[in-house]
Amino acid sequence: MQFMLLFSRQGKLRLQKWYVPLSDKERKKISRDLVQTILARKPKMCSFLEWRDLKIVYKRYASLYFCCAVEDQDNELITLEIIHRYVELLDKYFGSVCELDIIFNFEKAYFILDEFLLGGEAQETSKKNVLKAIEQADLLQEVYEMV
Amino acid sequence: MPAVSKGDGMRGLAVFISDIRNCKSKEAEIKRINKELANIRSKFKGDKALDGYSKKKYVCKLLFIFLLGHDIDFGHMEAVNLLSSNKYTEKQIGYLFISVLVNSNSDLISLINNAIKNDLSSRNPTFMNLALHCIANVGSREMAEAFAAEVPRILVAGDTMDSVKQSAALCLLRLNRTSPDLVLMGEWTARVVHLLNDQHLGVVTAATSLITTLAQKSPEDFKTSVSLAVARLSRIVSSASTDLQDYTYYFVAAPWLSVKLLRLLQCYPPPEDGAIRGRLTECLETILNKAQEPPKSKKVQHSNAKNAVLFEAISLIIHHDSEPTLLVRACNQLGQFLQHRETNLRYLALESMCTLASSEFSHEAVKTHIETVINALKSERDVSVRQRAVDLLYAMCDRSNAKQIVAEMLSYLETADYSIREEIVLKVAILAEKYAVDYTWYVDTILNLIRFAGDYVSDEVWYRVIQIVINRDEVQGYAAKTVFEALQAPACHENLVKVGGYILGEFGNLIAGDSRSSPLVQFDLLHSKFHLCSVPTRALLLSAYIKFINLFPEVKGTIQEVLRSDSQLRNADVELQQRAVEYLRLSSIASTDILATVLEEMPPFPERESSILAKLKRKKGPGNLHPDLDENRKERSANGGTVAASPTPSTDLLGLGSTITTQNSAPPASKGTSLLVDVFSENIAAFPVETPVAVGPVADENFSREGGFINPKIPDMRCLPLAPFPSRFVCKNNGVLYENQLLQIGLKSEFRQNLGRMYVFFGNKTSTQFMNFGWPFTVPYCAFFLTVSLQLNVHAKPADPTVDGGAQLQQILNIECMSDFVDAPVLNIQFRYGGTLQNVAVKLPITLNKFFQPTEMTSQDFFQRWKQLGAPQQEVQKIFKAKHSMDTEVTKAKIMGFGAALLDGVDPNPSNFVGAGVIHTKTTQVGCLLRLEPNTHAQMYRLTLRTSRDTVSQRLCDLLSEQF
């Protein structure tokens, strides 16, 4: 995977994760172009599209779009389920997640993503194991806070 | 604002985010942010030392501001400080900030690396994971230098926790992607392969990704992973859906891992060991069988996960391309999906079938779905799905269905989305040419293209139809008749006017017998479009008019009248004015004979790869097209035509951008001579003394701009030293080889396998004005001979012993390469000029690389062969300074011009170039691989050649390294 973007129906970026080295300028341009392209698509359209030399896989959950860019030989359907598993993880962690959770706890959204995906590849696909890791970290944080 | 859920809350941060959200306008938001930035800056600069919590909070705010899209130019130091905090939450925020914002502040890198080093050696798995995540997220060269050796050690150490192993594996994967040269194989590689046997499926998942990436780089080192991957896959596929507990996803056993294992297997050919191969076939069959079972859940996640594995299995089957039954089963399965109610599946089925279409085993099976695909083209509501349908139709097209497919694509074109029209036009043009049984159909198709989508018909397309009409006598009359009829439409596209102008100018005589298309009618028809056209088209029409004067003397007066009118002779556009003046003058002064010579019918174009194909390739990348390319090549050679002389796509075929001068007319002095140096070195092959006036698409190759008329000042030409050929000829086949005040030698050559043909043009430059054409002056060529070697056979046909002033002599050389060679043959010319005997000797640019045939291959094949050619004497490497600017496109063109296939996406580092081809000699064929690594900082290149013969490696390396 080359990058993942979360953005709202209004086109506001809520999370961006880049797995390839790109300059700030390029990132902004890519995000702008893609957000526009995807928002212009109709609801029943297919979840995949060719974009430059990448394949874009996206899905909308309530007010948020989750969008991944993968390479030509990557598997679109499994990427779609990567998105879904990430949504499940957020949902489990926040307890029926909504856009606001991700806005106010953006750092948590990044931490969960890092436990799940690393370097653009799935690191741990078990929901239990990912959440365990995050909860352990939260615990660690509380213990330290008390010291 | 929701209650902050878990862990610690940072109230200040939540308040700030709320404030931003409440801002009514962009300005208000910027104001609020600036206020916050000022506040944070003063806190960071203040005398009071900040506690860890505040530091964390402010760093987090800065991060938030950055993620909103604003620039952040401070706070890095504070973030780095957080890294060494022993409070987990502070460390975590520090790492997040560094991961997101690191590129801006490289002077901190040693501090960051230090903190990472400490955490890696902390033996605290949570801290180690944070550090590994950071390396993986940043992945910079500096980090690779610091940790590329350390991470593998952590990965394979016996006491490393599972979660750390997972992070370490993917961290290494990222480092290998960004700096493959720093990740060195070692004794750890064998142990990494064994992670495929690990009990923990999470570890196996991460390790599989890593091994796949590394196996692409050095397949040999990871060969043993094949049997382990098959074993693992087989266990997953045959497990009950509950066996794998949390790794079962909506009743599908470990879908991610299955997909990755199938991906890994695609790095290798089918297993040689029969047992392993059998087991793999069994797995693939099971996966195909499962697709027919009723779903275990109605949830889309279930079917997605199941089909993800299925599609990956089909990819593997296609990759192996060796089991006809599996291929046909795959095709049938995809056929079912073509009519599925899920748009996603229809999309993927179309996409996957495209690759199936290129396999000889399944091509026919794919073709049976033609009606469904055509239907998809007509009825799909999503343009991206329709696009896939177009691709598939293109891929499944062959002689048997070409007419139907082209007709469907044409009719779709009328309503097609603007975004894909140009591509469809290119595809139709290619198919129409490739499968044309009779060329009248081809001409009709292209004219329809212009009619339906004129704006999307690129120049390449209409150049091509003209090239084909010129080269095929049997279609010329039909073409003239058809364009004549098409031009009668009240509104026709300018591209049609161009094609019409060109074709009537050449072949209008073929239909002039009919009074309905008499010369005058033809001319009036063309001229009625003149005023609606742009300057380049008008220029072309003027050339068509002068051709008319030659074809039809009876309309000479009418046309001269037009040329003489103020709107032509005094046109504000220099190009139009010059043409009008020159053509008018030419038509009044030259005798019929001269006119007939100058305005003779265009000679046939050398056969070469269609420039349309090149354009489509540029548009789409090579992946989608290579089967067609190969086929195209095969067909051409089978037709007995000469094969593509130069794979370099010719751009700007029609040199209308600058003056096209007729023979011997003096160049306007004002036109930039300084430009010429560049133009000459890169992209112009000049043949200024070519006889016919180029009115169209030949300009680039047959006709120069002013270029050919610049005389290099060579003071004494009687005893010239042996002139080496300009090094640009290594990568191109046409151009001016030699020039002095009297003589110009031009070349045009084509090579196929170990044979070549070279047209040598001797131009006598000694009459400077067209009007002096008949000046009684002849140059007898009394001697013309070649010095050649045993490795190269060169035969020349006897030539005419005289060359008239201003005229040109063509000499054809047939070349045969017997074995690999270094020395180029020498061309010696002697002639008498004004009583003195003149001697010229030049080396002919016949170099070993001319006998290259490009070979397309996949990344995997490439690296496999690369490894096979690993013996030290097979490799020649050269590191050298760049002599020209390091432009990627120019480099690509040079490598293709050199003759090798340029392989995209093969080298893990996209800035490198790799190429492959075969050198053909009569005695042997030598496979060659090459890799060029530019280093723009140092302005250096490293060139590596690997071939099966040391002398070939050396010679090719020497030749190619001179080009950059």
mmCIF file of N, CA and C in Angstrom, chain B residues 338 349-355 357 366 369 373 387-397 405 427:
data_model
loop_
_atom_site.group_PDB
_atom_site.id
_atom_site.type_symbol
_atom_site.label_atom_id
_atom_site.label_comp_id
_atom_site.label_asym_id
_atom_site.label_seq_id
_atom_site.Cartn_x
_atom_site.Cartn_y
_atom_site.Cartn_z
ATOM 1 N N LEU B 338 -18.686 -11.965 -14.386
ATOM 2 C CA LEU B 338 -19.000 -10.888 -15.346
ATOM 3 C C LEU B 338 -20.466 -10.469 -15.244
ATOM 4 N N ALA B 349 -13.470 -9.002 -12.476
ATOM 5 C CA ALA B 349 -13.491 -10.087 -13.452
ATOM 6 C C ALA B 349 -13.002 -9.582 -14.808
ATOM 7 N N LEU B 350 -13.448 -8.384 -15.178
ATOM 8 C CA LEU B 350 -13.000 -7.816 -16.456
ATOM 9 C C LEU B 350 -11.495 -7.603 -16.431
ATOM 10 N N GLU B 351 -11.014 -7.096 -15.297
ATOM 11 C CA GLU B 351 -9.592 -6.799 -15.177
ATOM 12 C C GLU B 351 -8.761 -8.075 -15.274
ATOM 13 N N SER B 352 -9.208 -9.089 -14.519
ATOM 14 C CA SER B 352 -8.443 -10.322 -14.457
ATOM 15 C C SER B 352 -8.475 -11.058 -15.796
ATOM 16 N N MET B 353 -9.606 -10.981 -16.472
ATOM 17 C CA MET B 353 -9.719 -11.660 -17.760
ATOM 18 C C MET B 353 -8.776 -11.070 -18.801
ATOM 19 N N CYS B 354 -8.455 -9.806 -18.651
ATOM 20 C CA CYS B 354 -7.514 -9.164 -19.559
ATOM 21 C C CYS B 354 -6.195 -9.923 -19.593
ATOM 22 N N THR B 355 -5.723 -10.338 -18.429
ATOM 23 C CA THR B 355 -4.458 -11.062 -18.406
ATOM 24 C C THR B 355 -4.650 -12.489 -18.920
ATOM 25 N N ALA B 357 -6.534 -13.339 -21.237
ATOM 26 C CA ALA B 357 -6.667 -13.300 -22.692
ATOM 27 C C ALA B 357 -5.327 -13.486 -23.376
ATOM 28 N N VAL B 366 -11.666 -17.061 -23.197
ATOM 29 C CA VAL B 366 -12.020 -15.666 -22.918
ATOM 30 C C VAL B 366 -12.912 -15.124 -24.029
ATOM 31 N N HIS B 369 -16.774 -14.960 -24.125
ATOM 32 C CA HIS B 369 -17.554 -14.010 -23.331
ATOM 33 C C HIS B 369 -17.763 -12.680 -24.040
ATOM 34 N N VAL B 373 -19.188 -8.940 -22.574
ATOM 35 C CA VAL B 373 -18.302 -7.786 -22.403
ATOM 36 C C VAL B 373 -18.830 -6.597 -23.208
ATOM 37 N N GLN B 387 -14.386 1.218 -18.686
ATOM 38 C CA GLN B 387 -12.987 1.285 -19.093
ATOM 39 C C GLN B 387 -12.356 -0.116 -19.108
ATOM 40 N N ARG B 388 -12.674 -0.899 -18.071
ATOM 41 C CA ARG B 388 -12.151 -2.270 -18.016
ATOM 42 C C ARG B 388 -12.681 -3.079 -19.192
ATOM 43 N N ALA B 389 -13.965 -2.847 -19.535
ATOM 44 C CA ALA B 389 -14.543 -3.589 -20.656
ATOM 45 C C ALA B 389 -13.804 -3.246 -21.949
ATOM 46 N N VAL B 390 -13.471 -1.985 -22.121
ATOM 47 C CA VAL B 390 -12.709 -1.587 -23.312
ATOM 48 C C VAL B 390 -11.366 -2.314 -23.317
ATOM 49 N N ASP B 391 -10.701 -2.331 -22.173
ATOM 50 C CA ASP B 391 -9.398 -3.000 -22.093
ATOM 51 C C ASP B 391 -9.520 -4.472 -22.464
ATOM 52 N N LEU B 392 -10.578 -5.097 -21.946
ATOM 53 C CA LEU B 392 -10.720 -6.530 -22.205
ATOM 54 C C LEU B 392 -11.019 -6.785 -23.685
ATOM 55 N N LEU B 393 -11.883 -5.974 -24.258
ATOM 56 C CA LEU B 393 -12.159 -6.147 -25.688
ATOM 57 C C LEU B 393 -10.869 -6.023 -26.486
ATOM 58 N N TYR B 394 -10.066 -5.066 -26.095
ATOM 59 C CA TYR B 394 -8.797 -4.865 -26.777
ATOM 60 C C TYR B 394 -7.913 -6.097 -26.628
ATOM 61 N N ALA B 395 -7.903 -6.650 -25.402
ATOM 62 C CA ALA B 395 -7.028 -7.797 -25.149
ATOM 63 C C ALA B 395 -7.514 -9.050 -25.853
ATOM 64 N N MET B 396 -8.828 -9.222 -25.985
ATOM 65 C CA MET B 396 -9.320 -10.469 -26.587
ATOM 66 C C MET B 396 -9.436 -10.381 -28.098
ATOM 67 N N CYS B 397 -9.111 -9.233 -28.642
ATOM 68 C CA CYS B 397 -9.287 -9.049 -30.079
ATOM 69 C C CYS B 397 -8.277 -9.873 -30.867
ATOM 70 N N ILE B 405 -15.425 -6.178 -32.822
ATOM 71 C CA ILE B 405 -14.947 -5.386 -31.684
ATOM 72 C C ILE B 405 -14.709 -3.941 -32.096
ATOM 73 N N LYS B 427 -6.772 2.745 -29.268
ATOM 74 C CA LYS B 427 -6.956 1.287 -29.336
ATOM 75 C C LYS B 427 -7.625 0.887 -30.648
#
